[in-house]
Amino acid sequence: MFVNKRLLIHTVQVAKPTPTKDKTLYGEDEEPIWQVLSNVRFEEVISTQGTNNNKDRTKPAKLFVYPQFTPEASFNDDWLGGKVMFNNVVHKITNIKCFSYPFSDGIFSYEIEVI
């Protein structure tokens, strides 16, 4: 399995969700600690559902992270609800898929779904 590094042209910032115990007195989130990830792929899609005047427009996106090119990246379920910033737009992490190499425990890639 091989991914050409020339396709990984994006740089994003990621932040874990703020635990409830770290919220301010008024229930606001503390400022997240952003981590910069280079050599990733971020693909946005504009999805429109419905007809006539009942249309609903969403912008789901996927972040592809390959640990062989971004070794500082490690994702698990603790990241659900976290944030991804791409082009100064903040997205929320909704799902994380982890793909491993066949016949080994090494991680080949992470596919992170955001809205």
PDB file of C-alpha atoms in Angstrom, residues 29-99:
ATOM      1  CA  ASP A  29     -15.382  26.013  26.607  1.00  0.00           C
ATOM      2  CA  GLU A  30     -11.816  26.948  27.396  1.00  0.00           C
ATOM      3  CA  GLU A  31      -9.707  27.965  24.414  1.00  0.00           C
ATOM      4  CA  PRO A  32      -8.659  24.710  22.685  1.00  0.00           C
ATOM      5  CA  ILE A  33      -5.012  23.737  22.303  1.00  0.00           C
ATOM      6  CA  TRP A  34      -4.388  23.500  18.575  1.00  0.00           C
ATOM      7  CA  GLN A  35      -1.962  21.024  17.032  1.00  0.00           C
ATOM      8  CA  VAL A  36      -0.729  21.601  13.463  1.00  0.00           C
ATOM      9  CA  LEU A  37      -0.736  18.625  11.067  1.00  0.00           C
ATOM     10  CA  SER A  38       1.054  18.939   7.736  1.00  0.00           C
ATOM     11  CA  ASN A  39       1.036  16.555   4.773  1.00  0.00           C
ATOM     12  CA  VAL A  40      -2.638  15.623   5.080  1.00  0.00           C
ATOM     13  CA  ARG A  41      -5.547  15.609   2.653  1.00  0.00           C
ATOM     14  CA  PHE A  42      -8.772  17.511   3.398  1.00  0.00           C
ATOM     15  CA  GLU A  43     -11.700  16.938   1.027  1.00  0.00           C
ATOM     16  CA  GLU A  44     -14.854  19.019   1.280  1.00  0.00           C
ATOM     17  CA  VAL A  45     -18.175  18.072  -0.313  1.00  0.00           C
ATOM     18  CA  ILE A  46     -21.308  20.200  -0.563  1.00  0.00           C
ATOM     19  CA  SER A  47     -24.410  18.041  -0.180  1.00  0.00           C
ATOM     20  CA  THR A  48     -27.927  19.272  -0.928  1.00  0.00           C
ATOM     21  CA  GLN A  49     -30.969  17.190  -0.003  1.00  0.00           C
ATOM     22  CA  GLY A  50     -34.647  17.883  -0.596  1.00  0.00           C
ATOM     23  CA  THR A  51     -36.692  19.508  -3.336  1.00  0.00           C
ATOM     24  CA  ASN A  52     -38.039  22.953  -4.192  1.00  0.00           C
ATOM     25  CA  ASN A  53     -38.107  25.176  -1.075  1.00  0.00           C
ATOM     26  CA  ASN A  54     -37.360  22.336   1.362  1.00  0.00           C
ATOM     27  CA  LYS A  55     -33.658  21.995   0.603  1.00  0.00           C
ATOM     28  CA  ASP A  56     -31.118  21.243   3.291  1.00  0.00           C
ATOM     29  CA  ARG A  57     -27.483  22.003   2.541  1.00  0.00           C
ATOM     30  CA  THR A  58     -24.617  20.429   4.488  1.00  0.00           C
ATOM     31  CA  LYS A  59     -20.872  20.492   4.039  1.00  0.00           C
ATOM     32  CA  PRO A  60     -19.479  17.163   5.228  1.00  0.00           C
ATOM     33  CA  ALA A  61     -15.754  16.702   4.762  1.00  0.00           C
ATOM     34  CA  LYS A  62     -13.067  14.088   5.335  1.00  0.00           C
ATOM     35  CA  LEU A  63      -9.559  14.465   6.646  1.00  0.00           C
ATOM     36  CA  PHE A  64      -7.074  11.809   5.551  1.00  0.00           C
ATOM     37  CA  VAL A  65      -4.030  11.420   7.810  1.00  0.00           C
ATOM     38  CA  TYR A  66      -1.194   9.000   7.044  1.00  0.00           C
ATOM     39  CA  PRO A  67       1.100   8.402  10.051  1.00  0.00           C
ATOM     40  CA  GLN A  68       4.048   7.551   7.804  1.00  0.00           C
ATOM     41  CA  PHE A  69       4.041  11.205   6.633  1.00  0.00           C
ATOM     42  CA  THR A  70       2.588  12.760   9.804  1.00  0.00           C
ATOM     43  CA  PRO A  71       4.114  10.776  12.694  1.00  0.00           C
ATOM     44  CA  GLU A  72       2.804  13.154  15.397  1.00  0.00           C
ATOM     45  CA  ALA A  73      -0.787  12.191  14.532  1.00  0.00           C
ATOM     46  CA  SER A  74      -2.566   9.661  16.703  1.00  0.00           C
ATOM     47  CA  PHE A  75      -6.352   9.550  16.918  1.00  0.00           C
ATOM     48  CA  ASN A  76      -8.812   7.542  19.012  1.00  0.00           C
ATOM     49  CA  ASP A  77     -12.365   7.973  20.318  1.00  0.00           C
ATOM     50  CA  ASP A  78     -11.208  10.737  22.694  1.00  0.00           C
ATOM     51  CA  TRP A  79     -11.100  13.021  19.655  1.00  0.00           C
ATOM     52  CA  LEU A  80     -14.841  12.679  18.892  1.00  0.00           C
ATOM     53  CA  GLY A  81     -16.404  16.111  19.241  1.00  0.00           C
ATOM     54  CA  GLY A  82     -13.036  17.769  18.675  1.00  0.00           C
ATOM     55  CA  LYS A  83     -12.296  20.430  16.106  1.00  0.00           C
ATOM     56  CA  VAL A  84     -10.475  20.635  12.782  1.00  0.00           C
ATOM     57  CA  MET A  85      -9.568  24.035  11.331  1.00  0.00           C
ATOM     58  CA  PHE A  86      -8.971  24.261   7.585  1.00  0.00           C
ATOM     59  CA  ASN A  87      -8.793  27.586   5.727  1.00  0.00           C
ATOM     60  CA  ASN A  88      -9.949  29.403   8.899  1.00  0.00           C
ATOM     61  CA  VAL A  89     -13.165  27.352   9.000  1.00  0.00           C
ATOM     62  CA  VAL A  90     -13.731  25.208  12.101  1.00  0.00           C
ATOM     63  CA  HIS A  91     -15.295  21.766  11.606  1.00  0.00           C
ATOM     64  CA  LYS A  92     -16.486  19.299  14.264  1.00  0.00           C
ATOM     65  CA  ILE A  93     -15.168  15.710  14.319  1.00  0.00           C
ATOM     66  CA  THR A  94     -18.062  13.249  14.041  1.00  0.00           C
ATOM     67  CA  ASN A  95     -16.389   9.920  13.226  1.00  0.00           C
ATOM     68  CA  ILE A  96     -12.907   8.412  13.140  1.00  0.00           C
ATOM     69  CA  LYS A  97     -11.981   5.374  11.068  1.00  0.00           C
ATOM     70  CA  CYS A  98      -8.652   3.690  11.596  1.00  0.00           C
ATOM     71  CA  PHE A  99      -7.155   1.484   8.870  1.00  0.00           C
TER      72      PHE A  99
END
